Short mmCIF file of C-alpha atoms in Angstrom, two decimals:
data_model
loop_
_atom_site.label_atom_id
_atom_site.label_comp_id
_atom_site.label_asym_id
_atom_site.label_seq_id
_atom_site.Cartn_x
_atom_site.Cartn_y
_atom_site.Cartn_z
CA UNK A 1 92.45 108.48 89.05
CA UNK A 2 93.30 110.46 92.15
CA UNK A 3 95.29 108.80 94.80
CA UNK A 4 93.83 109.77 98.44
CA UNK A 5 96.16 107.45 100.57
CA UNK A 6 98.05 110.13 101.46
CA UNK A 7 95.51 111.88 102.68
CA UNK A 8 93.81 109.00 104.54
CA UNK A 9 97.32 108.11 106.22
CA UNK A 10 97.27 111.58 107.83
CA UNK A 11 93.65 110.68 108.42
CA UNK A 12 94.28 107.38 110.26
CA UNK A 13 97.09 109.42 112.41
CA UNK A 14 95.09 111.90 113.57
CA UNK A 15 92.42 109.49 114.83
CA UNK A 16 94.94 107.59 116.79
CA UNK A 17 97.30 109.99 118.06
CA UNK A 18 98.00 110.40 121.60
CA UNK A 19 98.04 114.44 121.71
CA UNK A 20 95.54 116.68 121.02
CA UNK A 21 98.34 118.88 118.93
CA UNK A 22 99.25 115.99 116.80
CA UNK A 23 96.02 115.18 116.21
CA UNK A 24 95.25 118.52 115.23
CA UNK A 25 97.95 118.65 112.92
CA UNK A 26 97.48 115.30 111.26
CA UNK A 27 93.82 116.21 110.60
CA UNK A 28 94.68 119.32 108.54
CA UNK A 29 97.36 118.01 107.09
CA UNK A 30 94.88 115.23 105.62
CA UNK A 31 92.55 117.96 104.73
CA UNK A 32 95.55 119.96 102.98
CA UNK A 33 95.90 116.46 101.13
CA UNK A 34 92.58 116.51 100.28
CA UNK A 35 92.64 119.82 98.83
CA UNK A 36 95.46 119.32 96.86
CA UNK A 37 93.62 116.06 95.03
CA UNK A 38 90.60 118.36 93.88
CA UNK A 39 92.89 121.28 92.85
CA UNK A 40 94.95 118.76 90.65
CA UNK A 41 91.77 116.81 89.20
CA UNK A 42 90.58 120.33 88.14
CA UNK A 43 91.03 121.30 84.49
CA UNK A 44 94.28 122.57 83.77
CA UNK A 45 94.77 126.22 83.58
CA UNK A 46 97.01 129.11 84.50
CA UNK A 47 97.06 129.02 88.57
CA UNK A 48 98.72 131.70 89.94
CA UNK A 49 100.59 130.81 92.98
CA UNK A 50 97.99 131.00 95.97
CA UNK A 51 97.22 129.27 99.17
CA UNK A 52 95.83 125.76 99.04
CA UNK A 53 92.68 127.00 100.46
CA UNK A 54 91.87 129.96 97.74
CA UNK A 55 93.03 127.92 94.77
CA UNK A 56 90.36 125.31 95.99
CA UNK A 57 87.80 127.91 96.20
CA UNK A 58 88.75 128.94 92.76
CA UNK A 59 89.04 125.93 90.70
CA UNK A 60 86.29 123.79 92.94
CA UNK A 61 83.87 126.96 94.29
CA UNK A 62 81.56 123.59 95.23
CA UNK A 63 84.18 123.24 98.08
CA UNK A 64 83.72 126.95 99.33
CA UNK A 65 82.33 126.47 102.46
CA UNK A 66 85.47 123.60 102.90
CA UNK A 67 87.74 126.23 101.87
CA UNK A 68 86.86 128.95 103.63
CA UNK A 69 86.57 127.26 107.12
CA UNK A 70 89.94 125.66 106.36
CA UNK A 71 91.56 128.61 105.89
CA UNK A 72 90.51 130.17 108.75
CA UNK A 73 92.24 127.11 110.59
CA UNK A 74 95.63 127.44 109.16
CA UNK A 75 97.09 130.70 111.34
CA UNK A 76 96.38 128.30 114.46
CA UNK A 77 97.82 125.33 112.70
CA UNK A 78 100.79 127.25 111.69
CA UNK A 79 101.05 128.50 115.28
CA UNK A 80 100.70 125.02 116.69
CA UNK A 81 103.26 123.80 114.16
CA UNK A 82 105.66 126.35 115.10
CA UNK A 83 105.18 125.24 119.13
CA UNK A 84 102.10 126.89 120.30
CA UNK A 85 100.53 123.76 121.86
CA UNK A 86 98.48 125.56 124.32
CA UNK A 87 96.32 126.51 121.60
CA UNK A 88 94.82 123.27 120.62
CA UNK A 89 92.28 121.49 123.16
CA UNK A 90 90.66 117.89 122.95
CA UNK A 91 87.37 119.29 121.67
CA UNK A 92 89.64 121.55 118.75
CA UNK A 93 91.75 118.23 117.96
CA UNK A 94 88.34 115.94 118.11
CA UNK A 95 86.33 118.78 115.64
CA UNK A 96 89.10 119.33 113.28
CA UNK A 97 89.62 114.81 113.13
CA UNK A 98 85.94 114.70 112.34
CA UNK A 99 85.86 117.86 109.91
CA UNK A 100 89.06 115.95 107.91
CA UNK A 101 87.68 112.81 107.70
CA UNK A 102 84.08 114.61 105.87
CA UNK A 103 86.13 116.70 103.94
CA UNK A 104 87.75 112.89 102.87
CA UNK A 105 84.52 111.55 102.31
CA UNK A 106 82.61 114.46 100.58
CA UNK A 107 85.62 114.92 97.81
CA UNK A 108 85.94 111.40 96.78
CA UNK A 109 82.30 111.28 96.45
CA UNK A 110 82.48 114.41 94.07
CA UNK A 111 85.70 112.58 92.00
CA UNK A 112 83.55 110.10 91.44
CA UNK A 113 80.59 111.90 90.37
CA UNK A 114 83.48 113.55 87.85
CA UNK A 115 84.72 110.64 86.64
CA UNK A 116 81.43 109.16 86.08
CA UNK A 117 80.15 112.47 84.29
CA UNK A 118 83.45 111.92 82.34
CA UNK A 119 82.73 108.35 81.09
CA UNK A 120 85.75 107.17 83.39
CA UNK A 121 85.93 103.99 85.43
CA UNK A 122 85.85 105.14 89.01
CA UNK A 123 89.26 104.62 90.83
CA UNK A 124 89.55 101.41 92.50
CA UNK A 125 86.40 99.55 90.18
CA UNK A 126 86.30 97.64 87.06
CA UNK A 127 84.34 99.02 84.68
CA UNK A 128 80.49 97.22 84.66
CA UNK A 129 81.11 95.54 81.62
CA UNK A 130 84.14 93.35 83.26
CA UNK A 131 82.55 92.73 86.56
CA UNK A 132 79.89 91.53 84.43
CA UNK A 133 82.18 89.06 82.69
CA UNK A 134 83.68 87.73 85.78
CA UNK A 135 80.41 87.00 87.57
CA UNK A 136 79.56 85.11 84.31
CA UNK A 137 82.78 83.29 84.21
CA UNK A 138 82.86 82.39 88.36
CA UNK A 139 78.75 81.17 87.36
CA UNK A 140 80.34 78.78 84.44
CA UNK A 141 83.19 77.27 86.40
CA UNK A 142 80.89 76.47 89.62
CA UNK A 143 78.29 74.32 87.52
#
């Protein structure tokens, strides 16, 4: 079971942040988050040390397109980290909040695909057989 609350924290931030820098900085750190939860539900193999963004791409090529866009961000998030807040406006802190967030969305959705492929229950659900049971036990004790 991977554990996204991390990632949604940082996702929650950047939403409700007051500056477009923080914002922008939340939001990719969320989406770093994110990253980091598909890399370690990939099989388990050498990984040379790498970026967050090509080891991604390597062990999850479905997240390419993710990847690749994300890595393009990082030299302006690094320079925004490192004090360059002229770099960021409302519209870059507003596209990157909304690009996080579906990043979020798109890799729990593939986990869970995984997990079902993998005969696991789905993080956060019973499996069908004991929701089953307690419908049929709530049905017994209301009659």
């Amino acid at each position: 079971m991977i554990d996204f609350s991390q990632a949604r924290r940082l996702a929650a931030e950047a939403e409700h942040a007051d500056l477009p820098t923080e914002r922008y900085l939340a939001a990719y750190r969320s989406a770093e988050q994110v990253a980091i939860a598909a890399i370690s539900a990939a099989p388990v193999g050498t990984r040379p040390r790498q970026d967050v963004w090509s080891l991604l791409y390597r062990v999850a090529p479905e997240f390419g397109e993710w990847a690749g866009f994300l890595a393009a961000v990082a030299p302006k998030a690094r320079a925004v980290q490192a004090g360059a807040k002229a770099l960021v406006t409302e519209r870059d802190a507003a596209d990157l909040v909304r690009d996080s967030q579906q990043s979020l969305a798109e890799t729990a959705r593939w986990l869970r695909r995984r997990e079902q492929a993998a005969g696991r229950p789905q993080a956060g659900r019973e499996p069908v057989g004991r929701q089953q049971t307690g419908r049929r036990q709530a049905a017994a004790k209301a009659s």
